[in-house]
Amino acid sequence: MHRYPSRPQPGQVIGLLGGSFDPPHAGHLHISRWAERALDLSGLWWLVSPGNPLKADGPAPIAQRLEACRELTWGSGIHVSDIEVQLGSPFTANTLLYLKNRYPRVRFVWLMGADNLSGFHHWQRWTWIIETVPMAVLARPGQQVRAGLSLAAQRYRHLRLPPTAAGLLGRTVTARWALLPGPMSDQSSTAIRQSGGWVKGG
């Protein structure tokens, strides 16, 4: 059964960081803390995906990744969620729709790295996501220019907030998004896997 955090209160702003977390690492913690400060979040949840539909090679077993996430976030106040496993869907749009229906008075903000914005137009129902849920895009090394020139960024430039106004995400009636510059971490799950520092099923 899915383990929910203590029930969020109406009006709270909860950041959602989704991904495979294959494996989770200090970079994930770094952008989580960064988002908490920049957006003045009431809480932050990691949504561990059962798999990435845009990648042919599947991730490590979900139980392994959930355990690693919970060990890494122990004592941090970050909630690690297996909700996408329970929903039986790796698609962000389905997860966001479910959460918005379950907690209609809670304000969710989708968090992602700038590298993901470059390919955001390949996500299922990506226009619905950006038109419905506030989104904070956090800088990644070498990715800011590509992110700013991406199809999603260009099509929805009229909804973009300047970084200095990012605290409004989740607090305005209209869904908005912002690209946040700041201190970056060069850690990546791909590099850890390629170095042999993460063994599937290990």
mmCIF file of C-alpha atoms in Angstrom:
data_model
loop_
_atom_site.group_PDB
_atom_site.id
_atom_site.type_symbol
_atom_site.label_atom_id
_atom_site.label_comp_id
_atom_site.label_asym_id
_atom_site.label_seq_id
_atom_site.Cartn_x
_atom_site.Cartn_y
_atom_site.Cartn_z
ATOM 1 C CA MET A 1 0.000 0.000 0.000
ATOM 2 C CA HIS A 2 1.187 3.512 -0.813
ATOM 3 C CA ARG A 3 2.558 5.325 2.243
ATOM 4 C CA TYR A 4 1.204 8.856 2.229
ATOM 5 C CA PRO A 5 2.918 11.595 4.203
ATOM 6 C CA SER A 6 0.954 13.376 6.897
ATOM 7 C CA ARG A 7 -2.009 14.821 5.055
ATOM 8 C CA PRO A 8 -1.043 18.162 3.482
ATOM 9 C CA GLN A 9 -3.145 21.101 4.580
ATOM 10 C CA PRO A 10 -5.215 23.323 2.266
ATOM 11 C CA GLY A 11 -3.124 26.135 0.868
ATOM 12 C CA GLN A 12 0.212 24.399 1.378
ATOM 13 C CA VAL A 13 2.664 24.425 -1.533
ATOM 14 C CA ILE A 14 4.229 21.002 -2.136
ATOM 15 C CA GLY A 15 7.143 20.495 -4.533
ATOM 16 C CA LEU A 16 7.125 17.288 -6.595
ATOM 17 C CA LEU A 17 10.419 15.937 -7.904
ATOM 18 C CA GLY A 18 9.825 12.988 -10.190
ATOM 19 C CA GLY A 19 12.301 10.641 -11.783
ATOM 20 C CA SER A 20 13.798 7.189 -11.975
ATOM 21 C CA PHE A 21 16.332 7.914 -9.197
ATOM 22 C CA ASP A 22 18.550 5.222 -10.717
ATOM 23 C CA PRO A 23 20.374 5.774 -8.410
ATOM 24 C CA PRO A 24 19.473 8.698 -6.140
ATOM 25 C CA HIS A 25 22.455 10.903 -5.248
ATOM 26 C CA ALA A 26 23.537 14.113 -3.518
ATOM 27 C CA GLY A 27 22.582 16.125 -6.614
ATOM 28 C CA HIS A 28 18.935 15.218 -6.059
ATOM 29 C CA LEU A 29 19.191 16.459 -2.478
ATOM 30 C CA HIS A 30 20.922 19.618 -3.697
ATOM 31 C CA ILE A 31 18.148 20.639 -6.098
ATOM 32 C CA SER A 32 15.515 19.671 -3.523
ATOM 33 C CA ARG A 33 16.968 22.013 -0.901
ATOM 34 C CA TRP A 34 17.451 24.686 -3.553
ATOM 35 C CA ALA A 35 13.790 24.437 -4.584
ATOM 36 C CA GLU A 36 12.600 24.516 -0.986
ATOM 37 C CA ARG A 37 14.398 27.812 -0.411
ATOM 38 C CA ALA A 38 13.676 29.465 -3.768
ATOM 39 C CA LEU A 39 9.978 28.564 -3.801
ATOM 40 C CA ASP A 40 9.281 28.698 -0.048
ATOM 41 C CA LEU A 41 7.777 25.206 -0.173
ATOM 42 C CA SER A 42 5.685 23.717 2.608
ATOM 43 C CA GLY A 43 7.000 20.258 1.765
ATOM 44 C CA LEU A 44 8.731 18.220 -0.923
ATOM 45 C CA TRP A 45 7.974 14.747 -2.294
ATOM 46 C CA TRP A 46 10.164 12.507 -4.438
ATOM 47 C CA LEU A 47 8.010 10.532 -6.885
ATOM 48 C CA VAL A 48 9.986 7.433 -7.832
ATOM 49 C CA SER A 49 8.892 6.254 -11.264
ATOM 50 C CA PRO A 50 8.540 2.562 -12.100
ATOM 51 C CA GLY A 51 10.369 3.361 -15.363
ATOM 52 C CA ASN A 52 11.132 6.046 -17.905
ATOM 53 C CA PRO A 53 8.942 5.612 -21.023
ATOM 54 C CA LEU A 54 11.503 7.586 -23.073
ATOM 55 C CA LYS A 55 14.355 5.184 -22.279
ATOM 56 C CA ALA A 56 14.649 1.689 -23.743
ATOM 57 C CA ASP A 57 16.868 0.326 -20.956
ATOM 58 C CA GLY A 58 14.873 -0.203 -17.782
ATOM 59 C CA PRO A 59 16.034 1.034 -14.383
ATOM 60 C CA ALA A 60 17.019 -0.983 -11.335
ATOM 61 C CA PRO A 61 14.166 -2.734 -9.474
ATOM 62 C CA ILE A 62 11.762 -0.265 -7.905
ATOM 63 C CA ALA A 63 12.229 -1.696 -4.407
ATOM 64 C CA GLN A 64 15.979 -1.101 -4.649
ATOM 65 C CA ARG A 65 15.521 2.493 -5.774
ATOM 66 C CA LEU A 66 12.883 3.271 -3.141
ATOM 67 C CA GLU A 67 15.110 1.902 -0.387
ATOM 68 C CA ALA A 68 18.093 3.929 -1.625
ATOM 69 C CA CYS A 69 15.962 7.098 -1.778
ATOM 70 C CA ARG A 70 14.683 6.610 1.763
ATOM 71 C CA GLU A 71 18.189 6.006 3.082
ATOM 72 C CA LEU A 72 19.481 9.146 1.355
ATOM 73 C CA THR A 73 16.637 11.358 2.591
ATOM 74 C CA TRP A 74 16.460 9.986 6.129
ATOM 75 C CA GLY A 75 15.844 12.834 8.570
ATOM 76 C CA SER A 76 15.499 15.419 5.783
ATOM 77 C CA GLY A 77 11.724 15.791 5.848
ATOM 78 C CA ILE A 78 11.510 14.771 2.177
ATOM 79 C CA HIS A 79 8.768 12.228 1.515
ATOM 80 C CA VAL A 80 9.665 9.373 -0.847
ATOM 81 C CA SER A 81 6.564 8.190 -2.699
ATOM 82 C CA ASP A 82 5.793 5.035 -4.672
ATOM 83 C CA ILE A 83 2.531 6.491 -5.939
ATOM 84 C CA GLU A 84 3.356 5.875 -9.613
ATOM 85 C CA VAL A 85 3.823 2.190 -8.856
ATOM 86 C CA GLN A 86 0.397 2.094 -7.213
ATOM 87 C CA LEU A 87 -1.161 3.958 -10.129
ATOM 88 C CA GLY A 88 0.505 1.559 -12.577
ATOM 89 C CA SER A 89 1.669 4.421 -14.767
ATOM 90 C CA PRO A 90 5.059 6.117 -15.326
ATOM 91 C CA PHE A 91 3.439 9.165 -16.949
ATOM 92 C CA THR A 92 3.712 12.443 -15.059
ATOM 93 C CA ALA A 93 0.392 13.763 -16.382
ATOM 94 C CA ASN A 94 -1.500 10.832 -14.828
ATOM 95 C CA THR A 95 0.251 11.319 -11.489
ATOM 96 C CA LEU A 96 -0.435 15.050 -11.393
ATOM 97 C CA LEU A 97 -4.090 14.575 -12.296
ATOM 98 C CA TYR A 98 -4.490 12.034 -9.509
ATOM 99 C CA LEU A 99 -2.814 14.264 -6.902
ATOM 100 C CA LYS A 100 -4.815 17.318 -7.917
ATOM 101 C CA ASN A 101 -8.047 15.327 -7.557
ATOM 102 C CA ARG A 102 -7.031 13.757 -4.245
ATOM 103 C CA TYR A 103 -5.813 17.034 -2.739
ATOM 104 C CA PRO A 104 -7.836 19.726 -4.554
ATOM 105 C CA ARG A 105 -6.894 22.492 -2.101
ATOM 106 C CA VAL A 106 -3.174 21.733 -2.017
ATOM 107 C CA ARG A 107 -0.918 23.618 -4.421
ATOM 108 C CA PHE A 108 1.589 21.412 -6.225
ATOM 109 C CA VAL A 109 4.689 22.618 -8.084
ATOM 110 C CA TRP A 110 6.442 20.297 -10.527
ATOM 111 C CA LEU A 111 10.248 20.357 -10.235
ATOM 112 C CA MET A 112 12.687 19.220 -12.895
ATOM 113 C CA GLY A 113 16.195 19.803 -14.174
ATOM 114 C CA ALA A 114 16.872 22.060 -17.150
ATOM 115 C CA ASP A 115 18.001 19.049 -19.187
ATOM 116 C CA ASN A 116 14.443 17.679 -19.048
ATOM 117 C CA LEU A 117 12.925 20.885 -20.413
ATOM 118 C CA SER A 118 14.818 20.392 -23.692
ATOM 119 C CA GLY A 119 12.860 17.207 -24.388
ATOM 120 C CA PHE A 120 9.705 18.124 -22.505
ATOM 121 C CA HIS A 121 7.644 18.207 -25.710
ATOM 122 C CA HIS A 122 8.099 14.417 -25.961
ATOM 123 C CA TRP A 123 6.308 13.854 -22.647
ATOM 124 C CA GLN A 124 2.761 12.540 -22.694
ATOM 125 C CA ARG A 125 0.257 15.428 -22.434
ATOM 126 C CA TRP A 126 3.077 17.923 -21.950
ATOM 127 C CA THR A 127 0.940 20.912 -22.915
ATOM 128 C CA TRP A 128 -1.634 19.960 -20.282
ATOM 129 C CA ILE A 129 1.108 19.750 -17.652
ATOM 130 C CA ILE A 130 2.565 23.176 -18.332
ATOM 131 C CA GLU A 131 -0.873 24.786 -18.682
ATOM 132 C CA THR A 132 -2.199 23.241 -15.478
ATOM 133 C CA VAL A 133 0.594 22.803 -12.928
ATOM 134 C CA PRO A 134 3.185 25.434 -11.901
ATOM 135 C CA MET A 135 6.685 24.292 -12.847
ATOM 136 C CA ALA A 136 10.167 25.183 -11.617
ATOM 137 C CA VAL A 137 13.054 24.263 -13.913
ATOM 138 C CA LEU A 138 16.355 24.087 -12.040
ATOM 139 C CA ALA A 139 19.656 24.815 -13.733
ATOM 140 C CA ARG A 140 21.897 21.938 -14.789
ATOM 141 C CA PRO A 141 25.511 22.287 -15.986
ATOM 142 C CA GLY A 142 25.591 23.219 -19.667
ATOM 143 C CA GLN A 143 21.812 22.996 -20.104
ATOM 144 C CA GLN A 144 20.462 26.519 -19.515
ATOM 145 C CA VAL A 145 20.764 27.775 -23.103
ATOM 146 C CA ARG A 146 19.247 24.612 -24.601
ATOM 147 C CA ALA A 147 16.416 24.715 -22.076
ATOM 148 C CA GLY A 148 15.664 28.357 -22.844
ATOM 149 C CA LEU A 149 15.531 27.624 -26.570
ATOM 150 C CA SER A 150 13.440 24.475 -26.240
ATOM 151 C CA LEU A 151 10.065 24.086 -27.902
ATOM 152 C CA ALA A 152 8.286 24.155 -24.532
ATOM 153 C CA ALA A 153 10.099 27.307 -23.406
ATOM 154 C CA GLN A 154 9.389 29.114 -26.649
ATOM 155 C CA ARG A 155 5.736 28.092 -26.917
ATOM 156 C CA TYR A 156 5.017 29.045 -23.312
ATOM 157 C CA ARG A 157 7.261 32.062 -22.924
ATOM 158 C CA HIS A 158 4.152 34.120 -22.093
ATOM 159 C CA LEU A 159 3.729 32.036 -18.903
ATOM 160 C CA ARG A 160 7.372 32.367 -17.811
ATOM 161 C CA LEU A 161 8.217 34.171 -14.581
ATOM 162 C CA PRO A 162 11.597 35.802 -13.929
ATOM 163 C CA PRO A 163 13.700 33.953 -11.329
ATOM 164 C CA THR A 164 13.119 36.751 -8.819
ATOM 165 C CA ALA A 165 9.379 35.994 -8.924
ATOM 166 C CA ALA A 166 9.715 32.197 -8.610
ATOM 167 C CA GLY A 167 8.199 32.368 -5.130
ATOM 168 C CA LEU A 168 4.859 33.036 -6.821
ATOM 169 C CA LEU A 169 4.805 29.522 -8.295
ATOM 170 C CA GLY A 170 1.940 27.674 -6.667
ATOM 171 C CA ARG A 171 0.519 30.923 -5.345
ATOM 172 C CA THR A 172 -1.013 32.428 -8.491
ATOM 173 C CA VAL A 173 -4.273 31.428 -10.118
ATOM 174 C CA THR A 174 -2.653 30.824 -13.509
ATOM 175 C CA ALA A 175 -0.086 28.044 -13.890
ATOM 176 C CA ARG A 176 3.317 29.606 -14.526
ATOM 177 C CA TRP A 177 6.897 28.356 -14.871
ATOM 178 C CA ALA A 178 10.375 29.666 -14.172
ATOM 179 C CA LEU A 179 13.934 28.713 -15.112
ATOM 180 C CA LEU A 180 16.042 29.122 -11.991
ATOM 181 C CA PRO A 181 19.780 29.821 -12.201
ATOM 182 C CA GLY A 182 21.880 29.039 -9.167
ATOM 183 C CA PRO A 183 24.495 26.754 -7.638
ATOM 184 C CA MET A 184 24.651 23.549 -9.657
ATOM 185 C CA SER A 185 25.732 19.977 -9.004
ATOM 186 C CA ASP A 186 27.408 17.978 -11.767
ATOM 187 C CA GLN A 187 26.457 14.627 -10.283
ATOM 188 C CA SER A 188 24.290 12.421 -12.467
ATOM 189 C CA SER A 189 22.723 8.999 -12.167
ATOM 190 C CA THR A 190 24.065 8.073 -15.603
ATOM 191 C CA ALA A 191 27.660 8.806 -14.571
ATOM 192 C CA ILE A 192 27.255 6.777 -11.382
ATOM 193 C CA ARG A 193 25.925 3.788 -13.326
ATOM 194 C CA GLN A 194 28.681 4.029 -15.931
ATOM 195 C CA SER A 195 31.335 4.123 -13.211
ATOM 196 C CA GLY A 196 30.019 0.899 -11.720
ATOM 197 C CA GLY A 197 28.888 2.603 -8.539
ATOM 198 C CA TRP A 198 25.340 1.266 -8.815
ATOM 199 C CA VAL A 199 24.478 -2.332 -9.527
ATOM 200 C CA LYS A 200 20.941 -3.338 -10.444
ATOM 201 C CA GLY A 201 19.569 -5.669 -7.853
ATOM 202 C CA GLY A 202 22.612 -5.025 -5.689
#
